[in-house]
PDB file of C-alpha atoms in Angstrom:
ATOM      1  CA  MET J   1     -10.281 -38.618 -39.757  1.00 37.00           C
ATOM      2  CA  SER J   2      -6.953 -37.538 -38.302  1.00 38.00           C
ATOM      3  CA  LEU J   3      -5.636 -38.228 -34.843  1.00 40.00           C
ATOM      4  CA  GLY J   4      -5.906 -34.544 -33.977  1.00 42.00           C
ATOM      5  CA  GLY J   5      -9.734 -34.610 -33.799  1.00 42.00           C
ATOM      6  CA  GLY J   6     -11.892 -35.305 -30.800  1.00 42.00           C
ATOM      7  CA  PRO J   7     -12.709 -33.624 -27.507  1.00 45.00           C
ATOM      8  CA  ALA J   8      -9.158 -33.775 -26.154  1.00 44.00           C
ATOM      9  CA  ALA J   9      -7.556 -32.322 -29.296  1.00 43.00           C
ATOM     10  CA  GLY J  10      -5.151 -29.513 -28.618  1.00 44.00           C
ATOM     11  CA  ARG J  11      -4.844 -30.390 -24.930  1.00 43.00           C
ATOM     12  CA  ARG J  12      -1.838 -32.313 -23.782  1.00 42.00           C
ATOM     13  CA  ALA J  13      -1.217 -32.795 -20.074  1.00 42.00           C
ATOM     14  CA  PHE J  14       2.280 -34.208 -20.560  1.00 44.00           C
ATOM     15  CA  ALA J  15       5.035 -34.407 -23.156  1.00 49.00           C
ATOM     16  CA  LEU J  16       4.792 -37.536 -25.265  1.00 49.00           C
ATOM     17  CA  PRO J  17       7.980 -39.635 -25.359  1.00 52.00           C
ATOM     18  CA  ALA J  18       9.471 -41.059 -28.531  1.00 55.00           C
ATOM     19  CA  GLY J  19       7.265 -43.808 -29.894  1.00 50.00           C
ATOM     20  CA  PHE J  20       4.047 -41.779 -29.809  1.00 48.00           C
ATOM     21  CA  PRO J  21       2.785 -40.277 -33.053  1.00 47.00           C
ATOM     22  CA  SER J  22       2.993 -36.487 -33.234  1.00 43.00           C
ATOM     23  CA  GLU J  23      -0.095 -34.349 -33.794  1.00 44.00           C
ATOM     24  CA  GLY J  24      -1.675 -34.857 -37.185  1.00 41.00           C
ATOM     25  CA  ARG J  25       0.381 -37.935 -38.131  1.00 42.00           C
ATOM     26  CA  GLY J  26      -1.248 -41.266 -38.703  1.00 43.00           C
ATOM     27  CA  ARG J  27      -4.815 -42.115 -39.491  1.00 45.00           C
ATOM     28  CA  ILE J  28      -7.364 -44.414 -37.921  1.00 46.00           C
ATOM     29  CA  VAL J  29      -7.742 -47.744 -39.732  1.00 47.00           C
ATOM     30  CA  GLY J  30     -10.187 -50.226 -38.235  1.00 48.00           C
ATOM     31  CA  GLY J  31     -10.059 -48.533 -34.823  1.00 47.00           C
ATOM     32  CA  MET J  32      -6.240 -48.550 -34.708  1.00 47.00           C
ATOM     33  CA  SER J  33      -3.812 -45.839 -35.698  1.00 44.00           C
ATOM     34  CA  ASP J  34      -1.448 -46.782 -38.513  1.00 46.00           C
ATOM     35  CA  ALA J  35       1.359 -45.113 -36.524  1.00 57.00           C
ATOM     36  CA  ARG J  36       3.078 -47.588 -34.177  1.00 77.00           C
ATOM     37  CA  ILE J  37       2.416 -46.866 -30.514  1.00 87.00           C
ATOM     38  CA  ASN J  38       5.011 -48.042 -28.027  1.00 92.00           C
ATOM     39  CA  PRO J  39       3.015 -50.168 -25.533  1.00 92.00           C
ATOM     40  CA  PHE J  40       5.521 -49.529 -22.731  1.00 93.00           C
ATOM     41  CA  PHE J  41       5.069 -45.758 -22.884  1.00 94.00           C
ATOM     42  CA  ALA J  42       1.305 -46.002 -23.479  1.00 93.00           C
ATOM     43  CA  GLY J  43       0.988 -48.233 -20.413  1.00 93.00           C
ATOM     44  CA  LEU J  44       3.292 -46.125 -18.271  1.00 94.00           C
ATOM     45  CA  ALA J  45       1.320 -42.978 -19.118  1.00 95.00           C
ATOM     46  CA  CYS J  46      -2.046 -44.806 -18.699  1.00 94.00           C
ATOM     47  CA  ARG J  47      -3.035 -43.802 -22.230  1.00 95.00           C
ATOM     48  CA  CYS J  48      -5.036 -45.484 -24.996  1.00 93.00           C
ATOM     49  CA  PRO J  49      -3.033 -48.274 -26.666  1.00 92.00           C
ATOM     50  CA  GLY J  50      -4.566 -47.295 -30.022  1.00 89.00           C
ATOM     51  CA  CYS J  51      -3.544 -43.635 -30.285  1.00 90.00           C
ATOM     52  CA  GLY J  52      -1.394 -42.999 -27.203  1.00 91.00           C
ATOM     53  CA  ARG J  53      -3.239 -39.809 -26.310  1.00 91.00           C
ATOM     54  CA  GLY J  54      -6.656 -40.606 -24.855  1.00 93.00           C
ATOM     55  CA  PRO J  55      -6.920 -41.556 -21.168  1.00 95.00           C
ATOM     56  CA  LEU J  56      -7.278 -45.296 -20.554  1.00 94.00           C
ATOM     57  CA  PHE J  57      -9.081 -45.049 -17.211  1.00 94.00           C
ATOM     58  CA  GLY J  58     -12.384 -43.371 -16.384  1.00 93.00           C
ATOM     59  CA  GLY J  59     -11.839 -43.820 -12.650  1.00 93.00           C
ATOM     60  CA  PHE J  60      -8.903 -45.010 -10.604  1.00 93.00           C
ATOM     61  CA  LEU J  61      -8.937 -48.534 -12.091  1.00 91.00           C
ATOM     62  CA  THR J  62     -12.045 -48.466 -14.316  1.00 92.00           C
ATOM     63  CA  VAL J  63     -11.200 -48.840 -18.007  1.00 93.00           C
ATOM     64  CA  ARG J  64     -13.178 -46.551 -20.323  1.00 94.00           C
ATOM     65  CA  PRO J  65     -15.434 -48.261 -22.890  1.00 93.00           C
ATOM     66  CA  ARG J  66     -13.933 -46.185 -25.760  1.00 94.00           C
ATOM     67  CA  CYS J  67     -11.003 -43.847 -26.233  1.00 93.00           C
ATOM     68  CA  GLU J  68     -12.340 -40.288 -26.331  1.00 93.00           C
ATOM     69  CA  VAL J  69      -9.663 -39.222 -28.841  1.00 92.00           C
ATOM     70  CA  CYS J  70      -9.640 -41.988 -31.482  1.00 91.00           C
ATOM     71  CA  GLY J  71     -12.755 -44.010 -30.595  1.00 90.00           C
ATOM     72  CA  PHE J  72     -10.706 -47.198 -30.055  1.00 90.00           C
ATOM     73  CA  ASP J  73     -12.813 -49.945 -28.430  1.00 90.00           C
ATOM     74  CA  LEU J  74     -11.389 -50.629 -24.961  1.00 90.00           C
ATOM     75  CA  GLN J  75     -14.260 -52.819 -23.697  1.00 86.00           C
ATOM     76  CA  SER J  76     -12.465 -56.028 -24.603  1.00 82.00           C
ATOM     77  CA  ALA J  77      -9.556 -55.086 -22.329  1.00 83.00           C
ATOM     78  CA  ASP J  78      -9.360 -57.543 -19.459  1.00 84.00           C
ATOM     79  CA  SER J  79      -6.236 -57.591 -17.364  1.00 87.00           C
ATOM     80  CA  GLY J  80      -7.662 -60.184 -14.969  1.00 87.00           C
ATOM     81  CA  ASP J  81      -5.671 -60.913 -11.809  1.00 91.00           C
ATOM     82  CA  GLY J  82      -2.236 -60.564 -13.418  1.00 90.00           C
ATOM     83  CA  PRO J  83      -1.465 -57.023 -12.210  1.00 94.00           C
ATOM     84  CA  VAL J  84      -2.712 -57.768  -8.686  1.00 94.00           C
ATOM     85  CA  PHE J  85      -0.387 -60.755  -8.338  1.00 94.00           C
ATOM     86  CA  PHE J  86       2.704 -58.860  -9.476  1.00 94.00           C
ATOM     87  CA  VAL J  87       1.859 -55.768  -7.429  1.00 95.00           C
ATOM     88  CA  ALA J  88       1.345 -57.866  -4.297  1.00 94.00           C
ATOM     89  CA  LEU J  89       4.653 -59.612  -4.949  1.00 95.00           C
ATOM     90  CA  VAL J  90       6.678 -56.458  -5.625  1.00 95.00           C
ATOM     91  CA  GLY J  91       4.912 -54.259  -3.057  1.00 95.00           C
ATOM     92  CA  GLY J  92       5.160 -56.998  -0.435  1.00 95.00           C
ATOM     93  CA  CYS J  93       8.894 -57.387  -1.026  1.00 96.00           C
ATOM     94  CA  ILE J  94       9.506 -53.642  -0.757  1.00 96.00           C
ATOM     95  CA  VAL J  95       7.507 -53.295   2.463  1.00 96.00           C
ATOM     96  CA  THR J  96       8.834 -56.500   4.041  1.00 96.00           C
ATOM     97  CA  PHE J  97      12.485 -55.677   3.413  1.00 97.00           C
ATOM     98  CA  GLY J  98      11.929 -52.050   4.437  1.00 96.00           C
ATOM     99  CA  ALA J  99      10.233 -53.042   7.691  1.00 96.00           C
ATOM    100  CA  PHE J 100      12.910 -55.642   8.405  1.00 96.00           C
ATOM    101  CA  PHE J 101      15.700 -53.106   7.819  1.00 97.00           C
ATOM    102  CA  VAL J 102      14.046 -50.473  10.039  1.00 96.00           C
ATOM    103  CA  GLU J 103      13.453 -53.045  12.773  1.00 96.00           C
ATOM    104  CA  MET J 104      17.047 -54.277  12.742  1.00 96.00           C
ATOM    105  CA  LYS J 105      18.632 -50.825  12.478  1.00 97.00           C
ATOM    106  CA  PHE J 106      16.435 -48.645  14.730  1.00 96.00           C
ATOM    107  CA  GLU J 107      14.200 -51.025  16.763  1.00 96.00           C
ATOM    108  CA  PRO J 108      11.112 -48.754  16.836  1.00 96.00           C
ATOM    109  CA  PRO J 109       7.967 -49.737  18.791  1.00 96.00           C
ATOM    110  CA  ILE J 110       5.440 -51.871  16.931  1.00 95.00           C
ATOM    111  CA  TRP J 111       2.829 -49.098  16.796  1.00 96.00           C
ATOM    112  CA  LEU J 112       5.306 -46.903  14.898  1.00 96.00           C
ATOM    113  CA  GLN J 113       6.037 -49.728  12.457  1.00 95.00           C
ATOM    114  CA  ILE J 114       2.301 -50.024  11.773  1.00 95.00           C
ATOM    115  CA  VAL J 115       1.906 -46.258  11.361  1.00 96.00           C
ATOM    116  CA  ILE J 116       4.796 -46.178   8.863  1.00 95.00           C
ATOM    117  CA  TRP J 117       4.297 -49.358   6.832  1.00 96.00           C
ATOM    118  CA  LEU J 118       0.517 -49.729   6.571  1.00 96.00           C
ATOM    119  CA  PRO J 119      -0.097 -46.443   4.689  1.00 97.00           C
ATOM    120  CA  LEU J 120       3.086 -46.994   2.674  1.00 96.00           C
ATOM    121  CA  THR J 121       1.827 -50.426   1.618  1.00 96.00           C
ATOM    122  CA  VAL J 122      -1.483 -48.975   0.420  1.00 95.00           C
ATOM    123  CA  LEU J 123       0.306 -46.154  -1.429  1.00 96.00           C
ATOM    124  CA  ILE J 124       2.867 -48.423  -3.125  1.00 96.00           C
ATOM    125  CA  CYS J 125       0.260 -51.009  -4.166  1.00 95.00           C
ATOM    126  CA  GLY J 126      -2.187 -48.355  -5.398  1.00 94.00           C
ATOM    127  CA  VAL J 127       0.346 -46.641  -7.632  1.00 94.00           C
ATOM    128  CA  LEU J 128       1.826 -49.876  -8.932  1.00 95.00           C
ATOM    129  CA  LEU J 129      -1.587 -51.432  -9.580  1.00 95.00           C
ATOM    130  CA  ARG J 130      -2.760 -48.600 -11.858  1.00 95.00           C
ATOM    131  CA  ILE J 131       0.486 -48.612 -13.842  1.00 95.00           C
ATOM    132  CA  SER J 132       0.740 -52.408 -14.124  1.00 95.00           C
ATOM    133  CA  LYS J 133      -2.908 -52.734 -15.211  1.00 95.00           C
ATOM    134  CA  SER J 134      -2.474 -50.131 -17.942  1.00 95.00           C
ATOM    135  CA  MET J 135       0.788 -51.702 -19.140  1.00 94.00           C
ATOM    136  CA  LEU J 136      -0.779 -55.165 -19.303  1.00 94.00           C
ATOM    137  CA  ILE J 137      -3.728 -53.816 -21.308  1.00 94.00           C
ATOM    138  CA  ALA J 138      -1.377 -51.941 -23.671  1.00 93.00           C
ATOM    139  CA  TYR J 139       0.669 -55.086 -24.285  1.00 93.00           C
ATOM    140  CA  GLN J 140      -2.506 -57.157 -24.802  1.00 91.00           C
ATOM    141  CA  PHE J 141      -3.571 -54.831 -27.602  1.00 90.00           C
ATOM    142  CA  HIS J 142      -0.057 -54.565 -29.010  1.00 90.00           C
ATOM    143  CA  PHE J 143       0.329 -58.345 -29.347  1.00 89.00           C
ATOM    144  CA  LYS J 144      -3.363 -58.861 -30.271  1.00 86.00           C
ATOM    145  CA  ALA J 145      -3.924 -61.221 -27.345  1.00 83.00           C
ATOM    146  CA  ALA J 146      -7.185 -63.144 -27.466  1.00 77.00           C
ATOM    147  CA  GLN J 147      -9.022 -65.707 -25.402  1.00 76.00           C
ATOM    148  CA  GLY J 148      -7.389 -69.118 -25.630  1.00 73.00           C
ATOM    149  CA  GLN J 149      -9.358 -71.821 -27.397  1.00 75.00           C
ATOM    150  CA  VAL J 150      -8.995 -75.566 -27.427  1.00 77.00           C
ATOM    151  CA  ALA J 151      -8.673 -76.952 -30.951  1.00 75.00           C
ATOM    152  CA  ALA J 152     -10.733 -79.966 -31.938  1.00 77.00           C
ATOM    153  CA  PRO J 153      -8.673 -83.147 -31.765  1.00 78.00           C
ATOM    154  CA  GLN J 154      -7.467 -84.352 -35.141  1.00 81.00           C
ATOM    155  CA  ARG J 155      -7.438 -87.988 -36.023  1.00 80.00           C
ATOM    156  CA  PRO J 156      -4.083 -89.382 -37.071  1.00 81.00           C
ATOM    157  CA  GLN J 157      -3.522 -89.753 -40.806  1.00 79.00           C
ATOM    158  CA  THR J 158      -3.311 -93.215 -42.288  1.00 80.00           C
ATOM    159  CA  PRO J 159      -0.225 -94.125 -44.351  1.00 80.00           C
ATOM    160  CA  ASP J 160      -2.296 -93.845 -47.550  1.00 79.00           C
ATOM    161  CA  GLU J 161      -3.419 -90.306 -46.675  1.00 75.00           C
ATOM    162  CA  ARG J 162       0.173 -89.216 -45.993  1.00 75.00           C
ATOM    163  CA  LYS J 163       1.276 -90.407 -49.445  1.00 75.00           C
ATOM    164  CA  GLU J 164      -1.406 -88.286 -51.161  1.00 67.00           C
ATOM    165  CA  VAL J 165      -0.007 -85.076 -49.739  1.00 57.00           C
TER     166      VAL J 165
END
């Protein structure tokens, strides 16, 4: 099965940057393409981390169960609260410094500050949240991140056991 098959074959809504496989190159091996996908570009474009062409999201922030182009299993993708924390931090800094600058420079009434900065906060956080979630998922798949596990404690070796090795 080549990467060109599937319902979205032949349709491309954007130009793929360097790092994405071209049409017809690569093959699917165990759900992953053997062509290397750049996780930065896959995340930035909100595309499947397996093939780089299928959409990652079914809704605004809902991850699809499978890629519709390559069939890559996306159900195990869990970005958790990581993107929300960084978006709140970055978006909050942008809005806070912007509001502080406007207040010091122009001294507008408070109602105007609310009218300007409240919708801008929602817009900035919404855009950044979608991109940061897709980038985190792409990097999770790229580095094969898995759930952490605690190893069973090992008993210390006796001096006799160390000599045998």
